[in-house]
Tab-separated table of C-alpha atoms and ligand atoms in Angstrom:
chain	number	residue	atom	x	y	z
Z	123	SER	CA	115.211	70.796	128.523
Z	124	GLU	CA	116.283	69.800	125.034
Z	125	SER	CA	115.741	66.292	124.833
Z	126	LEU	CA	113.135	63.684	123.146
Z	127	THR	CA	112.517	60.184	123.950
Z	128	VAL	CA	113.452	57.504	120.959
Z	129	GLY	CA	109.622	57.356	120.559
Z	130	GLU	CA	109.016	61.131	120.075
Z	131	LEU	CA	112.102	61.422	117.856
Z	132	ALA	CA	110.740	58.506	115.635
Z	133	LYS	CA	107.272	60.213	115.397
Z	134	LYS	CA	109.183	63.657	114.673
Z	135	LEU	CA	110.730	61.925	111.976
Z	136	GLY	CA	107.958	60.068	110.422
Z	137	ARG	CA	109.892	56.560	111.311
Z	138	GLU	CA	109.337	53.474	113.136
Z	139	PRO	CA	110.714	53.487	116.573
Z	140	SER	CA	112.172	50.151	115.893
Z	141	GLU	CA	114.159	51.647	113.047
Z	142	ILE	CA	115.677	54.545	115.503
Z	143	ILE	CA	116.659	51.711	117.954
Z	144	LYS	CA	118.405	49.933	115.084
Z	145	LYS	CA	120.247	53.082	114.019
Z	146	LEU	CA	121.254	53.630	117.777
Z	147	PHE	CA	122.212	49.897	117.848
Z	148	MET	CA	124.675	50.422	114.887
Z	149	LEU	CA	126.088	53.380	116.900
Z	150	GLY	CA	126.611	50.935	119.623
Z	151	VAL	CA	123.791	51.995	121.794
Z	152	MET	CA	121.259	49.959	123.367
Z	153	ALA	CA	118.061	51.809	123.856
Z	154	THR	CA	114.259	51.220	124.503
Z	155	ILE	CA	111.525	53.400	123.068
Z	156	ASN	CA	111.323	55.577	126.308
Z	157	GLN	CA	114.956	56.235	126.447
Z	158	GLU	CA	115.812	59.942	126.538
Z	159	LEU	CA	118.296	61.237	123.910
Z	160	ASP	CA	120.210	64.553	124.297
Z	161	LYS	CA	120.277	67.047	121.790
Z	162	ASP	CA	123.729	65.738	120.428
Z	163	ALA	CA	122.374	62.188	120.278
Z	164	ILE	CA	119.343	63.616	118.532
Z	165	GLU	CA	121.255	65.530	116.069
Z	166	LEU	CA	123.657	62.217	115.151
Z	167	ILE	CA	120.142	60.383	114.419
Z	168	CYS	CA	119.030	63.093	112.301
Z	169	ALA	CA	122.129	63.367	110.520
Z	170	GLU	CA	121.506	59.876	109.566
Z	171	TYR	CA	118.332	60.781	107.715
Z	172	GLU	CA	119.696	64.055	106.555
Z	173	VAL	CA	117.446	65.929	108.435
Z	174	GLU	CA	118.229	69.242	109.999
Z	175	VAL	CA	117.521	69.376	113.673
Z	176	GLU	CA	115.343	72.596	114.187
Z	177	GLU	CA	115.454	73.756	117.914
Z	178	GLU	CA	111.799	73.777	117.879
Z	179	ILE	CA	111.321	69.968	117.802
Z	180	LEU	CA	113.472	69.522	121.013
Z	181	VAL	CA	111.448	71.698	123.085
Z	182	ASP	CA	107.774	71.041	123.434
Z	183	LYS	CA	107.184	67.914	125.175
Z	184	SER	CA	103.538	67.373	124.434
Z	185	ASP	CA	103.285	69.903	121.722
Z	186	LEU	CA	100.607	72.339	122.370
Z	187	GLU	CA	100.062	73.010	118.865
Z	188	VAL	CA	98.342	69.706	117.993
Z	189	TYR	CA	95.465	70.707	120.201
Z	190	PHE	CA	94.836	73.793	117.731
Z	191	GLU	CA	92.345	73.233	114.594
Z	192	ALA	CA	93.942	73.523	111.072
Z	193	GLU	CA	93.579	76.748	109.647
Z	194	ASP	CA	90.635	77.677	107.099
Z	195	GLU	CA	92.183	80.040	104.619
Z	196	ALA	CA	88.876	81.509	103.947
Z	197	LEU	CA	88.691	82.978	107.555
Z	198	LEU	CA	91.913	84.573	107.423
Z	199	GLN	CA	91.993	88.434	108.120
Z	200	GLU	CA	94.982	90.892	107.936
Z	201	ARG	CA	96.879	90.944	111.283
Z	202	PRO	CA	98.808	93.739	112.764
Z	203	PRO	CA	102.707	93.022	112.678
Z	204	VAL	CA	104.581	92.589	115.651
Z	205	VAL	CA	107.689	94.529	115.975
Z	206	THR	CA	110.980	93.874	117.851
Z	207	ILE	CA	113.442	96.732	118.500
Z	208	MET	CA	117.240	95.618	118.589
Z	209	GLY	CA	120.787	97.312	118.558
Z	210	HIS	CA	123.758	98.043	120.402
Z	211	VAL	CA	123.727	99.325	123.966
Z	212	ASP	CA	123.145	103.242	124.179
Z	213	HIS	CA	122.103	103.489	120.527
Z	214	GLY	CA	118.668	104.597	121.680
Z	215	LYS	CA	116.354	101.446	121.910
Z	216	THR	CA	114.412	102.268	124.798
Z	217	THR	CA	114.345	106.129	123.861
Z	218	LEU	CA	112.720	104.874	120.460
Z	219	LEU	CA	110.298	102.602	122.245
Z	220	ASP	CA	109.324	105.583	124.565
Z	221	SER	CA	108.632	107.951	121.763
Z	222	ILE	CA	106.484	105.792	119.672
Z	223	ARG	CA	104.559	105.328	122.828
Z	224	ASN	CA	104.570	108.908	123.839
Z	225	THR	CA	103.549	110.280	120.195
Z	226	LYS	CA	101.151	107.638	119.296
Z	227	VAL	CA	99.566	106.215	122.509
Z	228	THR	CA	99.611	108.592	125.454
Z	229	ALA	CA	98.717	111.489	123.113
Z	230	GLY	CA	94.814	110.402	122.759
Z	231	GLU	CA	94.562	108.799	126.205
Z	232	ALA	CA	93.044	110.463	129.323
Z	233	GLY	CA	95.787	110.700	131.933
Z	234	GLY	CA	98.260	109.431	129.704
Z	235	ILE	CA	99.119	106.561	132.106
Z	236	THR	CA	100.173	103.605	130.394
Z	237	GLN	CA	100.996	100.452	132.148
Z	238	HIS	CA	103.880	98.455	131.563
Z	239	ILE	CA	102.687	95.113	130.314
Z	240	GLY	CA	106.012	94.126	127.901
Z	241	ALA	CA	104.408	95.145	124.654
Z	242	TYR	CA	101.988	97.683	123.170
Z	243	GLN	CA	99.904	98.577	120.226
Z	244	VAL	CA	99.927	101.845	118.074
Z	245	VAL	CA	98.036	102.839	115.297
Z	246	GLU	CA	99.355	104.735	112.133
Z	247	ASN	CA	97.225	105.550	109.391
Z	248	GLY	CA	94.451	103.579	110.810
Z	249	LYS	CA	96.652	100.346	111.131
Z	250	LYS	CA	97.850	98.975	114.534
Z	251	ILE	CA	101.318	97.978	114.965
Z	252	THR	CA	102.437	95.870	117.880
Z	253	PHE	CA	105.864	96.314	119.612
Z	254	LEU	CA	107.606	94.139	121.804
Z	255	ASP	CA	109.037	96.107	124.934
Z	256	THR	CA	111.040	93.082	125.886
Z	257	PRO	CA	114.765	93.526	125.072
Z	258	GLY	CA	114.867	92.597	121.569
Z	259	HIS	CA	117.592	89.816	122.165
Z	260	ALA	CA	115.536	87.997	124.460
Z	261	ALA	CA	112.339	87.951	122.205
Z	262	PHE	CA	114.855	86.311	119.737
Z	263	THR	CA	116.959	83.853	121.635
Z	264	THR	CA	114.718	82.861	124.633
Z	265	MET	CA	111.371	82.657	122.749
Z	266	ARG	CA	113.034	81.130	119.501
Z	267	ALA	CA	114.849	78.329	121.730
Z	268	ARG	CA	111.434	77.739	123.024
Z	269	GLY	CA	109.872	77.298	119.895
Z	270	ALA	CA	108.075	80.498	119.607
Z	271	LYS	CA	108.279	82.629	116.726
Z	272	VAL	CA	106.714	85.928	117.955
Z	273	THR	CA	108.429	88.700	115.725
Z	274	ASP	CA	107.281	89.673	112.287
Z	275	LEU	CA	109.636	92.552	111.812
Z	276	ALA	CA	113.033	93.522	113.395
Z	277	ILE	CA	114.178	97.304	113.653
Z	278	ILE	CA	117.688	97.977	114.295
Z	279	VAL	CA	118.712	100.961	115.842
Z	280	VAL	CA	122.046	102.226	115.044
Z	281	ALA	CA	123.385	105.541	116.442
Z	282	ALA	CA	124.576	107.538	113.534
Z	283	ASP	CA	127.356	109.101	115.726
Z	284	ASP	CA	128.800	105.499	116.768
Z	285	GLY	CA	128.205	103.456	113.828
Z	286	VAL	CA	127.765	99.418	113.394
Z	287	MET	CA	129.161	97.868	116.785
Z	288	PRO	CA	129.159	94.081	117.951
Z	289	GLN	CA	125.484	94.203	119.220
Z	290	THR	CA	124.435	95.486	116.305
Z	291	VAL	CA	125.928	92.607	114.141
Z	292	GLU	CA	124.579	90.266	116.811
Z	293	ALA	CA	121.074	91.616	116.177
Z	294	ILE	CA	121.749	91.514	112.518
Z	295	ASN	CA	122.452	87.560	112.735
Z	296	HIS	CA	119.320	87.314	115.360
Z	297	ALA	CA	117.039	88.716	112.690
Z	298	LYS	CA	118.631	86.797	109.880
Z	299	ALA	CA	118.147	83.609	111.550
Z	300	ALA	CA	114.731	84.252	112.279
Z	301	GLU	CA	114.100	85.086	108.724
Z	302	VAL	CA	112.230	88.427	109.597
Z	303	PRO	CA	112.874	91.419	107.637
Z	304	ILE	CA	115.069	94.192	108.979
Z	305	ILE	CA	114.352	97.907	108.899
Z	306	ILE	CA	117.485	99.977	110.070
Z	307	ALA	CA	116.773	103.018	112.178
Z	308	VAL	CA	119.803	105.431	111.770
Z	309	ASN	CA	119.232	107.033	115.252
Z	310	LYS	CA	120.524	110.431	116.951
Z	311	MET	CA	120.456	112.354	113.414
Z	312	ASP	CA	120.336	115.418	115.804
Z	313	LYS	CA	123.843	115.133	116.766
Z	314	PRO	CA	126.250	117.344	114.988
Z	315	SER	CA	128.530	114.386	114.793
Z	316	ALA	CA	126.050	112.116	113.067
Z	317	ASN	CA	127.486	110.369	110.145
Z	318	PRO	CA	124.662	108.243	108.409
Z	319	ASP	CA	126.841	107.432	105.337
Z	320	ARG	CA	129.215	105.478	107.482
Z	321	VAL	CA	126.344	103.453	108.981
Z	322	MET	CA	125.132	102.658	105.302
Z	323	GLN	CA	128.693	101.935	104.458
Z	324	GLU	CA	129.384	99.845	107.363
Z	325	LEU	CA	126.018	97.831	107.082
Z	326	THR	CA	126.611	97.284	103.630
Z	327	GLU	CA	129.627	95.077	104.651
Z	328	HIS	CA	127.406	92.809	106.383
Z	329	GLY	CA	124.931	92.534	103.510
Z	330	LEU	CA	122.390	95.167	104.146
Z	331	VAL	CA	122.774	97.509	101.138
Z	332	PRO	CA	120.447	100.695	101.370
Z	333	GLU	CA	117.705	100.968	98.673
Z	334	ALA	CA	119.492	104.283	98.018
Z	335	TRP	CA	122.678	102.501	96.724
Z	336	GLY	CA	120.690	99.834	94.772
Z	337	GLY	CA	119.973	97.317	97.741
Z	338	GLU	CA	116.999	96.037	99.254
Z	339	THR	CA	117.408	97.368	102.937
Z	340	ILE	CA	115.400	100.239	104.354
Z	341	PHE	CA	117.185	103.126	106.013
Z	342	VAL	CA	115.191	105.577	108.224
Z	343	PRO	CA	116.892	108.463	109.659
Z	344	ILE	CA	115.525	109.385	112.919
Z	345	SER	CA	115.801	111.368	116.171
Z	346	ALA	CA	114.245	109.076	119.023
Z	347	LEU	CA	114.925	111.822	121.496
Z	348	LYS	CA	113.373	114.629	119.579
Z	349	GLY	CA	110.605	112.328	117.949
Z	350	GLU	CA	111.736	113.079	114.468
Z	351	GLY	CA	111.219	110.541	111.707
Z	352	ILE	CA	109.081	108.278	113.798
Z	353	ASP	CA	106.128	108.562	111.341
Z	354	SER	CA	108.259	107.607	108.450
Z	355	LEU	CA	109.720	104.502	110.432
Z	356	LEU	CA	106.037	103.590	111.254
Z	357	GLU	CA	105.046	103.977	107.685
Z	358	MET	CA	107.846	101.652	106.465
Z	359	ILE	CA	106.881	98.992	109.179
Z	360	LEU	CA	103.608	99.127	107.526
Z	361	LEU	CA	104.660	98.981	103.864
Z	362	VAL	CA	107.114	95.871	104.786
Z	363	SER	CA	104.324	94.124	106.743
Z	364	GLU	CA	102.082	94.323	103.751
Z	365	VAL	CA	104.605	92.443	101.556
Z	366	GLY	CA	104.371	89.644	104.252
Z	367	GLU	CA	100.776	89.369	104.160
Z	368	LEU	CA	100.263	88.754	107.583
Z	369	GLN	CA	97.213	86.679	108.500
Z	370	ALA	CA	95.135	85.021	111.439
Z	371	ASN	CA	91.756	83.914	111.769
Z	372	PRO	CA	90.076	86.170	114.649
Z	373	GLY	CA	86.997	83.742	114.962
Z	374	ARG	CA	88.989	80.596	116.303
Z	375	ARG	CA	90.043	79.839	119.708
Z	376	ALA	CA	93.385	81.774	120.846
Z	377	ILE	CA	96.843	80.727	120.327
Z	378	GLY	CA	100.086	82.404	121.354
Z	379	THR	CA	103.092	83.229	123.377
Z	380	VAL	CA	104.093	84.482	126.882
Z	381	ILE	CA	105.907	87.668	126.733
Z	382	GLU	CA	106.509	87.635	130.621
Z	383	ALA	CA	105.041	86.283	133.561
Z	384	GLU	CA	105.515	86.981	137.482
Z	385	LEU	CA	103.833	86.289	140.596
Z	386	ASP	CA	101.846	89.173	142.021
Z	387	LYS	CA	101.166	89.582	145.461
Z	388	GLY	CA	97.775	90.579	145.245
Z	389	ARG	CA	96.601	88.893	141.880
Z	390	GLY	CA	98.728	85.724	141.990
Z	391	SER	CA	99.952	84.600	138.541
Z	392	VAL	CA	100.063	87.333	136.253
Z	393	ALA	CA	101.012	86.708	132.509
Z	394	THR	CA	101.524	88.896	129.459
Z	395	LEU	CA	100.303	86.961	126.445
Z	396	LEU	CA	100.783	87.953	122.838
Z	397	VAL	CA	97.874	86.585	121.015
Z	398	GLN	CA	98.926	85.193	117.699
Z	399	ASP	CA	95.950	83.902	116.126
Z	400	GLY	CA	92.291	83.476	117.177
Z	401	THR	CA	90.511	85.757	119.866
Z	402	LEU	CA	91.130	85.464	123.814
Z	403	HIS	CA	87.983	85.827	125.845
Z	404	VAL	CA	87.711	86.249	129.618
Z	405	GLY	CA	86.336	83.113	130.863
Z	406	ASP	CA	88.290	80.773	128.026
Z	407	PRO	CA	89.967	77.511	129.599
Z	408	ILE	CA	93.492	77.694	128.888
Z	409	VAL	CA	97.040	75.915	128.930
Z	410	VAL	CA	100.066	78.124	129.172
Z	411	GLY	CA	103.232	76.354	129.029
Z	412	ASN	CA	102.868	73.898	131.982
Z	413	THR	CA	100.309	75.823	133.491
Z	414	TYR	CA	96.683	76.088	133.164
Z	415	GLY	CA	93.419	77.797	134.281
Z	416	ARG	CA	90.694	80.012	133.160
Z	417	VAL	CA	91.149	83.756	131.957
Z	418	ARG	CA	90.023	85.575	135.049
Z	419	ALA	CA	90.764	89.231	134.063
Z	420	MET	CA	92.397	90.655	131.088
Z	421	VAL	CA	94.063	94.189	130.952
Z	422	ASN	CA	95.363	95.849	127.752
Z	423	ASP	CA	98.606	97.756	127.325
Z	424	LEU	CA	96.668	100.920	128.400
Z	425	GLY	CA	95.895	99.296	131.825
Z	426	ARG	CA	92.195	98.831	130.740
Z	427	ARG	CA	89.997	95.886	131.494
Z	428	VAL	CA	88.860	94.393	128.132
Z	429	LYS	CA	86.795	91.202	127.386
Z	430	ASP	CA	88.321	90.153	124.197
Z	431	ALA	CA	91.715	90.134	122.693
Z	432	GLY	CA	92.626	89.728	118.863
Z	433	PRO	CA	95.282	88.361	116.842
Z	434	SER	CA	98.866	90.282	117.304
Z	435	THR	CA	97.303	91.735	120.663
Z	436	PRO	CA	99.229	91.952	123.958
Z	437	VAL	CA	97.181	91.437	126.983
Z	438	GLU	CA	98.070	90.777	130.659
Z	439	ILE	CA	95.750	87.938	132.054
Z	440	THR	CA	95.218	86.446	135.658
Z	441	GLY	CA	93.724	82.986	136.365
Z	442	LEU	CA	96.605	80.696	136.123
Z	443	ASN	CA	97.344	77.942	138.796
Z	444	ASP	CA	101.046	78.750	138.402
Z	445	VAL	CA	103.523	81.160	136.716
Z	446	PRO	CA	104.518	80.229	133.044
Z	447	GLN	CA	107.986	81.142	131.466
Z	448	ALA	CA	108.529	83.890	128.959
Z	449	GLY	CA	108.471	82.057	125.662
Z	450	ASP	CA	105.854	79.628	126.594
Z	451	ARG	CA	103.335	78.654	124.226
Z	452	PHE	CA	99.609	79.075	125.288
Z	453	VAL	CA	96.277	77.409	123.734
Z	454	VAL	CA	92.763	77.855	124.572
Z	455	PHE	CA	90.547	74.802	125.110
Z	456	GLU	CA	86.998	74.191	124.498
Z	457	ASP	CA	86.189	73.016	127.912
Z	458	GLU	CA	87.993	73.440	131.355
Z	459	LYS	CA	88.312	69.826	132.018
Z	460	THR	CA	90.647	69.231	128.715
Z	461	ALA	CA	92.545	72.072	129.744
Z	462	ARG	CA	93.261	70.932	133.287
Z	463	GLN	CA	94.219	67.415	132.191
Z	464	VAL	CA	96.812	68.776	129.445
Z	465	GLY	CA	98.251	71.334	131.789
Z	466	GLU	CA	98.622	68.644	134.514
Z	467	THR	CA	100.099	66.063	131.967
Z	468	ARG	CA	102.612	68.729	130.804
Z	469	ALA	CA	103.492	70.041	134.231
Z	470	THR	CA	104.366	66.407	135.121
Z	471	SER	CA	106.153	65.548	132.044
Z	472	ALA	CA	108.315	68.658	132.609
Z	473	LEU	CA	109.295	67.003	136.040
Z	474	GLN	CA	110.008	63.739	134.560
Z	475	VAL	CA	112.290	65.462	132.067
Z	476	GLN	CA	114.198	67.236	134.954
Z	477	ARG	CA	114.473	63.842	136.952
Z	478	SER	CA	115.748	61.891	133.706
Z	479	GLU	CA	118.196	64.292	133.007
Z	480	LYS	CA	120.960	62.202	134.626
Z	481	THR	CA	120.226	58.820	132.496
Z	482	ARG	CA	120.042	60.299	129.321
Z	483	VAL	CA	122.228	59.213	126.561
Z	484	THR	CA	124.625	62.110	125.709
Z	485	LEU	CA	126.988	62.290	122.915
Z	486	ASP	CA	129.877	61.614	125.157
Z	487	ASN	CA	128.498	58.451	126.627
Z	488	LEU	CA	127.347	57.548	123.056
Z	489	PHE	CA	130.944	57.566	122.124
Z	490	ASP	CA	132.394	55.821	125.097
Z	491	GLN	CA	130.195	52.870	124.013
Z	492	LEU	CA	131.337	52.816	120.673
K	296	GTP	P1	120.545	100.128	126.388
K	296	GTP	O1	119.301	99.694	126.921
K	296	GTP	O2	121.521	100.210	127.770
K	296	GTP	O3	121.072	98.935	125.458
K	296	GTP	O4	120.176	101.422	125.794
K	296	GTP	P2	119.412	101.970	124.859
K	296	GTP	O5	119.664	101.478	123.327
K	296	GTP	O6	118.007	101.745	125.217
K	296	GTP	O7	119.596	103.482	124.569
K	296	GTP	P3	118.692	104.511	125.270
K	296	GTP	O8	117.469	104.881	124.729
K	296	GTP	O9	118.785	104.413	126.802
K	296	GTP	O10	119.730	105.777	124.895
K	296	GTP	C1	121.024	105.849	125.627
K	296	GTP	C2	121.364	107.360	125.480
K	296	GTP	O11	121.191	108.154	124.204
K	296	GTP	C3	120.473	108.172	126.345
K	296	GTP	O12	121.209	109.117	127.172
K	296	GTP	C4	119.712	108.916	125.316
K	296	GTP	O13	119.033	110.125	125.905
K	296	GTP	C5	120.268	109.165	124.183
K	296	GTP	N1	119.576	109.089	123.040
K	296	GTP	C6	118.911	108.217	122.610
K	296	GTP	N2	118.288	108.800	121.395
K	296	GTP	C7	119.030	109.519	120.874
K	296	GTP	C8	118.945	110.656	119.916
K	296	GTP	O14	117.938	110.524	118.843
K	296	GTP	N3	119.628	111.684	119.969
K	296	GTP	C9	120.299	112.016	120.957
K	296	GTP	N4	120.960	113.051	120.949
K	296	GTP	N5	120.504	111.197	122.048
K	296	GTP	C10	119.722	110.037	122.045
K	297	MG	MG1	117.604	100.229	126.844
C-alpha cells in the first residue's frame, strides 16, 4: 500500500510534523500527525518542498533497512553481478536462460538435476554470475515498486529475425528507469532471415548506439538455441560488472530481497531469497517482509543443502511463520526476540494500513475541501 502518515512523511522529509500539518492546512486539509496520506497527497506536499517522490519512500512502513548497521568500507569485497534477462515475447529469454544454465551449470554436476528456485549462479572464468530466473519485467516492476533494487545489469534479448518490438522498448525503459547497464543479446543468429544490422539500426533510434557505430552499447550476437555466443555474452557481463565495482561485506548479517515465495504442503513457507549483502546462515533469526522466523534449512540453486549463503547468492529457505511476497526485503537480526518483535510489528502495521485505506486523505477529497 502506498501511504504514509503525516508524521512519517515529516520524518522522511526531515521536517517537523507541525510544518507538514500547516502546509496541509494551507491546502485546506485539517490533518493530525497520525493521518494517512495517499500517494497523490504525498506528492503534493513533496512538490511544496521541491522533493521528488521516490516510490521507495511510500512502501516500507517500518523500514527494515534501519536495523542494518552502516557499511564499513574497509570490509567490502567484490561480489557477483545479479543479471536479469528481458525482451519481447518469443525472442528467446527462456531458451537463453536454459542455454546458460545447461552449458555452465549442469555440465559439471552429477545427475544434472537442477532445482528451480527462481535464480541461479554460473561460473565464467572463475567468476560467479547470478541470473534471476523470474520474468524480467516482474523483477523490475514488482520488486522496484516494493523498494527493492535487485538487478545490477539487464540483458535485453532481441530476435535478429524480428527486430525491436513493443516489449523490447518496454524493457529498455525499465532498465533505464532502474539505471542499470544494458547489454543487447541479438538472438536467433542461426536463422537465415537474421538481420542484426536492422536490430542495431532500430535500437539506435532508442538511444542504444552499438560500440561498432561509435556508441557505448554492447551488442552480442548469439544463438540461444544452438548455444553460440554464450561465452562472449558472459564475458561481456563480467566486463560491464567490473566497471560497476559491485561490492558487499560477507562478514555482516545478511540483508536482501525475496525472489519468490510459496506455501509448500510438506515444508510450510518456502522463500527464495537473494542475499544482497552479508552472509545468511542456517539458524539466523530473520524478518522477511511482514514475516519472521529462524532459517531452518537452506537449499542452493543446485538443490543442495547449504549452511551459508554469501552476497549475490540465491537460496531457498524454510522456517518462516508465514509466506512473504516477492520483492519483500529481509534482514537478519542478532537475536530471535527482536526479530519476532519487529516481524509482529510489521505484520500489525500492514494490517492497519489495509484498514485505514478508507479514511485516507486522497487527492480527490483534498481538492473537494479546497
Ligand atoms: P516468452 O517467455 O513467451 O516471452 O518467450 P521467450 O522470450 O522466453 O522465448 P523462448 O525462449 O520460449 O523462445 C521462443 C521460440 O524461439 C522457441 O520456439 C525457441 O525454440 C525459439 N528460439 C529461441 N532462441 C532461438 C535461437 O537462437 N534460434 C532459433 N532458431 N530459435 C530460437
Ligand atoms: Mg519465456
